[in-house]
Each structure stands twice: as structure tokens, then as C-alpha cells.
Short mmCIF file of C-alpha atoms in Angstrom, two decimals:
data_model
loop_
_atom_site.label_atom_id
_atom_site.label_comp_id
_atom_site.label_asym_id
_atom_site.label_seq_id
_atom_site.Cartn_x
_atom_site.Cartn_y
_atom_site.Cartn_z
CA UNK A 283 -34.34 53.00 100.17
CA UNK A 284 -31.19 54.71 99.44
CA UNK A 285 -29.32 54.34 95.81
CA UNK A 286 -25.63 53.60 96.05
CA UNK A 287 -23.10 54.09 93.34
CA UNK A 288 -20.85 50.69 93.55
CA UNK A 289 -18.99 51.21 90.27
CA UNK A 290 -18.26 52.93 86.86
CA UNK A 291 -16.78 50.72 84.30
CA UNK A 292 -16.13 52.23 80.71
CA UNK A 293 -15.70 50.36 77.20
CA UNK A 294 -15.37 50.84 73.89
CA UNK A 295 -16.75 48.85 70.59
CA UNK A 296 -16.49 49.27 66.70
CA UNK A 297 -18.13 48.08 63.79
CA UNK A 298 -15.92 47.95 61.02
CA UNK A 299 -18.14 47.03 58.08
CA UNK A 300 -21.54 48.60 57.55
CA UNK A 301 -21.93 51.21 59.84
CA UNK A 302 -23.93 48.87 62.39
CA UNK A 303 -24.25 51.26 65.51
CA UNK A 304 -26.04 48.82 67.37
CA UNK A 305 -23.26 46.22 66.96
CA UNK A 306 -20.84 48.69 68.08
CA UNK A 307 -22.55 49.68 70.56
CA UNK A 308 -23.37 46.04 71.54
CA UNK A 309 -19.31 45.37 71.50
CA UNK A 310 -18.49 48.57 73.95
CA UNK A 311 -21.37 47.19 76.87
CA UNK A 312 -19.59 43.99 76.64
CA UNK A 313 -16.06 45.73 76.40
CA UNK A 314 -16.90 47.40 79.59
CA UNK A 315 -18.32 44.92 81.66
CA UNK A 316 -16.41 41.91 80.66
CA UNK A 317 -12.60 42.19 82.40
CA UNK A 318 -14.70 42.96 85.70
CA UNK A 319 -16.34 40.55 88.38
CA UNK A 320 -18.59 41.99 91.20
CA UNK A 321 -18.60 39.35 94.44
CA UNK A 322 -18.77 42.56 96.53
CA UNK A 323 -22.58 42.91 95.36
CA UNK A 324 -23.29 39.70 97.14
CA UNK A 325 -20.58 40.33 99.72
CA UNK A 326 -20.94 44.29 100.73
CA UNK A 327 -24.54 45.13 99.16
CA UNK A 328 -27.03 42.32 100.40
CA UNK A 329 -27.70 41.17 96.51
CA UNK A 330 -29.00 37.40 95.86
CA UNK A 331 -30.17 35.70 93.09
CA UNK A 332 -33.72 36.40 93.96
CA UNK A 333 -33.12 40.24 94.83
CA UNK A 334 -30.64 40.92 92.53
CA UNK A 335 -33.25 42.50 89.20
CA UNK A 336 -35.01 44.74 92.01
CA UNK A 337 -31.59 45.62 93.87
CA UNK A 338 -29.25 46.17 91.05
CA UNK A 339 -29.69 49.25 88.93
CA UNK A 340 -27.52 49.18 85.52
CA UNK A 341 -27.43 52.74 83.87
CA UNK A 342 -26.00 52.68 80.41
CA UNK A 343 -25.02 55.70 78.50
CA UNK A 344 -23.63 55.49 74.68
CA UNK A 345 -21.80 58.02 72.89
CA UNK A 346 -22.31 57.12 69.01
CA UNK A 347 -22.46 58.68 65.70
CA UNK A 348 -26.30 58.42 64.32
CA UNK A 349 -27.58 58.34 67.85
CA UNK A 350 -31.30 57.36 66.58
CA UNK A 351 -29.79 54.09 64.78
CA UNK A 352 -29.21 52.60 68.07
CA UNK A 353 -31.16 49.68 69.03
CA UNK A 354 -31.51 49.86 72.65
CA UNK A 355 -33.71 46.90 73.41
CA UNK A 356 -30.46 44.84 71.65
CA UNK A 357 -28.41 46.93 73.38
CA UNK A 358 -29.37 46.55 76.78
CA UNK A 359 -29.24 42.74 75.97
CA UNK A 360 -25.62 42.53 76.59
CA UNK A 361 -26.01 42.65 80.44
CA UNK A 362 -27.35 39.94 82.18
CA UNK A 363 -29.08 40.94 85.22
CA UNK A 364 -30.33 44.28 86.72
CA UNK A 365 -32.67 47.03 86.03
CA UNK A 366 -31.53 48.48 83.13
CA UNK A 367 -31.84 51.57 81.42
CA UNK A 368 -30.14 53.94 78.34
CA UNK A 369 -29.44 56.95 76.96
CA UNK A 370 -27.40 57.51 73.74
CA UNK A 371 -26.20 60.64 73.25
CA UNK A 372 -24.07 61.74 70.06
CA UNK A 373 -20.80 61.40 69.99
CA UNK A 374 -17.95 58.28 68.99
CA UNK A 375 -16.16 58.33 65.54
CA UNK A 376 -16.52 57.91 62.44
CA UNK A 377 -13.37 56.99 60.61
CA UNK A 378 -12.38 55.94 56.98
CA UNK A 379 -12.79 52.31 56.39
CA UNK A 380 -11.45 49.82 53.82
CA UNK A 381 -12.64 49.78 50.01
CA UNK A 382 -14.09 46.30 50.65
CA UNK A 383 -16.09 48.30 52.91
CA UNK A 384 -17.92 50.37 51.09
CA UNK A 385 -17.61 47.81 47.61
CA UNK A 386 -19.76 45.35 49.97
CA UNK A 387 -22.10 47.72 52.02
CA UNK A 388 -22.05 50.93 50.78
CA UNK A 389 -20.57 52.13 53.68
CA UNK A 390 -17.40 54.55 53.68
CA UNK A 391 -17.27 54.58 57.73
CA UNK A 392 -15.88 52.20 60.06
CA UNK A 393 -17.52 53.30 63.85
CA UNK A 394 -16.27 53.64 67.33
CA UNK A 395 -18.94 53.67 69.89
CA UNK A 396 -18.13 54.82 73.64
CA UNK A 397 -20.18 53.27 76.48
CA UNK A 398 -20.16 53.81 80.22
CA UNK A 399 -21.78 52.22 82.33
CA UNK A 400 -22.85 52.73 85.91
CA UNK A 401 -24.02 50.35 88.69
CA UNK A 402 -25.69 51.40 91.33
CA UNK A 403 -27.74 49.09 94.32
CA UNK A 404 -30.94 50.13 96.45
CA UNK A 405 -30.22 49.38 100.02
CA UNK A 406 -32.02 49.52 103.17
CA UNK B 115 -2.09 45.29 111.84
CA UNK B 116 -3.90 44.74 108.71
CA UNK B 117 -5.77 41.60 108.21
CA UNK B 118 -5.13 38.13 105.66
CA UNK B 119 -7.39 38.87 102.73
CA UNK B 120 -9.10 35.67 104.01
CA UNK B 121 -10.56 37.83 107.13
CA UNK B 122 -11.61 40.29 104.75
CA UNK B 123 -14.51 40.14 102.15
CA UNK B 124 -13.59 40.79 98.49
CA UNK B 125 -15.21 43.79 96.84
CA UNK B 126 -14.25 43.04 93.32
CA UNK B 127 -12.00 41.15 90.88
CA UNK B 128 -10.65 43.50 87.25
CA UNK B 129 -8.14 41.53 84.88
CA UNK B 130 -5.66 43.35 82.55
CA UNK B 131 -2.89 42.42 79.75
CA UNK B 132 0.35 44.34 79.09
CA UNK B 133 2.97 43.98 76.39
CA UNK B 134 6.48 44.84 76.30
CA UNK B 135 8.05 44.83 72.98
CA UNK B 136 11.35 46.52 73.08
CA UNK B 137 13.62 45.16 76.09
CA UNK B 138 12.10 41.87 76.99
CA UNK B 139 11.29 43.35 80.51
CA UNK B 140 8.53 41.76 82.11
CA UNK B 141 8.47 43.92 84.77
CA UNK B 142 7.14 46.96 82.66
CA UNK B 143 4.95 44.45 80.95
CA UNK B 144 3.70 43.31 84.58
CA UNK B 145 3.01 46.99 85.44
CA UNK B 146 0.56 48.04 82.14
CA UNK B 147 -1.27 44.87 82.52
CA UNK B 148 -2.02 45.75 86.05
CA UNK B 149 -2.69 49.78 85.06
CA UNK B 150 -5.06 48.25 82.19
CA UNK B 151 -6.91 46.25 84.65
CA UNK B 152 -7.38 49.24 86.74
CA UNK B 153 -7.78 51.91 84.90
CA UNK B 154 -11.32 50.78 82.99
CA UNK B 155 -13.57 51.49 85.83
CA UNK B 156 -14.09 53.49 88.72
CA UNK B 157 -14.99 51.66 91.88
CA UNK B 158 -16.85 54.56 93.67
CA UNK B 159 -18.76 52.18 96.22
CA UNK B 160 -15.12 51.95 97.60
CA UNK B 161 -16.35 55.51 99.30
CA UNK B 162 -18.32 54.36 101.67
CA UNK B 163 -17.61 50.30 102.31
CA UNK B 164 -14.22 51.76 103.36
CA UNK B 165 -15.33 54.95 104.90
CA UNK B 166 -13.24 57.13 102.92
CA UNK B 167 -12.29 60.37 104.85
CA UNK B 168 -12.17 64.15 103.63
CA UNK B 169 -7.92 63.74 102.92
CA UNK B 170 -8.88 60.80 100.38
CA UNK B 171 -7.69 58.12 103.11
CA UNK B 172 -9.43 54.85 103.48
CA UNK B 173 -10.58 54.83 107.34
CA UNK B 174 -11.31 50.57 106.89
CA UNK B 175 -8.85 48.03 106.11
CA UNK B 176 -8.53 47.81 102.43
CA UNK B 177 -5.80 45.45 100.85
CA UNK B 178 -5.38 44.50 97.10
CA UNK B 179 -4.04 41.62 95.88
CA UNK B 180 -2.25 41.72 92.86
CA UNK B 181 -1.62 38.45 90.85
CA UNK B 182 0.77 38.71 87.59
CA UNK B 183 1.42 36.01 85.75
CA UNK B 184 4.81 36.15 82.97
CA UNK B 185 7.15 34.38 81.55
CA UNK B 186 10.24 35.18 84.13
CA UNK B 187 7.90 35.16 87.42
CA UNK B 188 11.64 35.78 89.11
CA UNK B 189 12.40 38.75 87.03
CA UNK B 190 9.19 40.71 88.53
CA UNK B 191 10.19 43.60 90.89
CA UNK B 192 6.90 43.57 92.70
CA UNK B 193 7.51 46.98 94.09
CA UNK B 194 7.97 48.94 90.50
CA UNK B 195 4.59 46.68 89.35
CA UNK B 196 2.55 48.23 92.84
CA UNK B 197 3.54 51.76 92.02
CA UNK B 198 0.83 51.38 89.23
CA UNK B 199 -1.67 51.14 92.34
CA UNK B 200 -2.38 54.48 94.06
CA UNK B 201 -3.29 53.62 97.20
CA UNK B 202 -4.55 50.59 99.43
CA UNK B 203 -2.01 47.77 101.20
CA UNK B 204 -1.04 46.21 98.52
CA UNK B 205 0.42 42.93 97.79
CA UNK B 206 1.64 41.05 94.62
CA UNK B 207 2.27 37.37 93.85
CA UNK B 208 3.98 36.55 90.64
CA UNK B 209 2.99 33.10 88.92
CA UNK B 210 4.84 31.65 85.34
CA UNK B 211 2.07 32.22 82.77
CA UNK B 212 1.81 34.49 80.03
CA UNK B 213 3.24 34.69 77.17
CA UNK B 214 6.64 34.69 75.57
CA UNK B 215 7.04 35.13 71.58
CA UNK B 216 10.10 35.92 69.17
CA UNK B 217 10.39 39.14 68.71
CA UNK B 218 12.46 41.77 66.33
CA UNK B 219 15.73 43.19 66.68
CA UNK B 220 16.11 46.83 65.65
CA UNK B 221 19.39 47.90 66.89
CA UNK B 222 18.41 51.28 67.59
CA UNK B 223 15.65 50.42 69.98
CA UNK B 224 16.24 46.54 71.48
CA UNK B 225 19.30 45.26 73.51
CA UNK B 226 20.25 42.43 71.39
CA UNK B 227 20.17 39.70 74.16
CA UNK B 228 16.47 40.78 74.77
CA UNK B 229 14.70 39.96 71.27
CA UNK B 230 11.44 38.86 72.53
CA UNK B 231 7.79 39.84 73.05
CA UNK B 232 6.75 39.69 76.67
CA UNK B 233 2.84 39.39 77.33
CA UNK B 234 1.88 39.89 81.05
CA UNK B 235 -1.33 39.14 82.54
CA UNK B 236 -2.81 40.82 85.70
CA UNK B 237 -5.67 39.87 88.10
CA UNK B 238 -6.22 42.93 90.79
CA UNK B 239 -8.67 41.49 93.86
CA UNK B 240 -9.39 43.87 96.13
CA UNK B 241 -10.62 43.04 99.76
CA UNK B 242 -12.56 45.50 102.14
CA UNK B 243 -12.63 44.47 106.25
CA UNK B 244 -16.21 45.79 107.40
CA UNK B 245 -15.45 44.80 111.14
#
């Protein structure tokens, strides 16, 4: 079995109220895999329906403030097929938010959360 | 001789949007909707499904097909929009769509018979021939 990278797609989510890394981080996965579509799996790759959770390897890697606040299970939720693993490192923004923000949550912080993610396929 | 893209088998399909504000030119629009689509994600299987050589030149036939759809499909130059794409045969059809809405006129920055928003949006296909 050999791996093979097929693509790198990047995204980026925020949370605006509450400081919700997970959501953010939730928003970025689907930022980066949502303007994309893959027929070259099934065309170049050898990927079916019934292959496709053993062929396709999804590696996600997040870039957040509070790394350990990150939900990954929830995370990893965003993307429908694949294996998939992730690793959150530190890193994103935190940037002053609204009044409202912190008047309802307690929360000064709005967040920006950086995902990439990278897709690779097992062939013969 | 390079091939019809319906020889060929399509690696992947990326979708952008680009504005122009200032100059109601929906070529420039055409051309950022196109770099968004492409410039979110790195399509490094392209390596070796089109046998990339050591100089960086694809050694398969690879075309991309550009599709932009804006307001003024006429008004397109399709060679200005293509520059976006760095390299591949590329070709670009240009459909109405998008969007068109009134704009502002600030004297110092718009020409006054160009006052409105232009909204382009871009679908970038690109085909690989295996044979």
C-alpha cells in the first residue's frame, strides 16, 4: 500500500460570541472543504462507496487559541467520509469583540480558528 | 494536440466569488473570483496523475476549464481572467449570472458612468488525460 497526497485545502472559522473553539473550529473544516468537489477520487484513485472509509485518509490540523477546549470528536464531524484524524496545535486569534459580547457571555474575545486539511488515498 | 475535456477525466471541481466595487469592471471581478477559487487548496496529487517533471512541467495532458458567470458575459476578456491560472491549457467560457447591484459614486475613485457593484462567480474544473 502506498499513501498518496491528492490535496491540501485550507479554511478558516470564527466564533464571535462566547469564545466557542469548537464552533470555530467546526466553521474552518467546513470553510475548507466546502467550495471544493473531488470526482478525481473516484476517477484517478480507485475510491467507491464501499472502499472509500478504508481508502481515504482525512488529516486535520487546527490552529486555535485554548488548544485543549477543542472538541475533536465534534470536530471531526464536519467531514463526511474518510479516516479521520486531528491535531490542534495553538495558534488563531483572539480579537476584541462587541459589549453584547461579553454583557451576554462573559466573554471579551471573538476567535479565529485556522484549519488545514489534508487528503491523502492508500493505493495499490 | 490536446484533447476535449470530454476525452479526459476530471480531477477536481473549486468554486470562487470576486467583487469589483470601484469601476464596474467585470473582468477584474471575473479574475479574483477565479484566484479565490484557486488559491484555497493545493492540489498536490496533480504531481503524479500528470507526471510532473523536475522543471515544474506537466508531462500529461492537463486542461482547465474555467466557467465565469457576470453580469456583462461580453465584457469578459478571457485572456486577462486566465492569467490568474499559472499553468495548464486553459480555457474559459463566460455565462450571464452573477450579480449586479447599485453601487456608490465617489468621484475620486469611480468613473461616473460605472456606479455599480459587480459580483463574479467562478467554477475552475480541471481535467487530467491518463492515456
Amino acid at each position: 500500500m502506498v499513501r498518496k497526497q491528492v490535496i491540501i485545502e485550507i479554511g478558516s472559522g470564527t466564533d464571535l460570541y462566547g469564545e466557542d473553539v469548537t464552533k470555530a473550529a467546526q466553521r474552518a473544516v467546513k470553510n475548507a472543504i466546502s467550495r471544493l468537489s473531488l470526482p478525481g477520487l473516484v476517477n484517478f484513485y480507485g475510491v467507491t462507496a464501499d472502499n472509500v472509509n478504508e481508502k481515504m485518509i482525512v488529516e486535520v490540523t487546527i490552529a486555535t487559541p485554548y488548544p485543549d477546549k477543542v472538541n475533536g470528536e465534534e470536530v471531526l464531524s464536519m467531514i463526511p467520509f474518510g479516516q479521520k484524524s486531528i491535531k490542534v496545535q495553538e495558534g488563531g486569534m483572539l480579537a476584541p469583540s462587541t459589549k453584547l459580547d461579553y454583557d451576554m457571555f462573559g466573554t471579551p474575545n471573538l476567535v479565529v480558528v485556522n484549519a488545514v486539511i489534508n487528503v491523502y488515498v492508500e493505493t495499490d | 494536440m490536446v484533447k476535449k475535456k470530454e476525452e479526459m477525466k476530471k480531477f477536481f471541481t473549486e468554486f470562487g466569488m470576486g467583487v469589483d466595487l470601484h469601476g464596474q469592471d467585470v473582468t477584474k471581478a471575473a479574475a479574483r473570483a477565479v484566484k479565490e477559487a484557486i488559491s484555497w487548496r493545493s492540489p498536490t496529487g496533480i504531481v503524479d496523475l500528470a507526471n510532473i517533471n523536475d522543471k515544474g512541467e506537466p508531462t500529461r495532458d492537463v486542461l482547465i476549464d474555467v466557467i465565469v458567470a457576470s453580469p456583462y458575459p461580453d465584457e469578459v476578456n478571457a485572456e486577462e481572467v486566465l492569467k490568474v491560472i499559472p499553468y495548464g491549457n486553459k480555457q474559459l467560457t463566460s455565462i450571464k449570472g452573477g450579480l449586479k447591484t447599485k453601487g456608490m459614486y465617489l468621484e475620486r475613485m469611480d468613473k461616473p458612468e460605472a456606479p455599480d457593484y459587480i459580483i463574479a462567480l467562478a467554477c475552475v474544473e480541471i481535467y487530467i488525460d491518463l492515456d
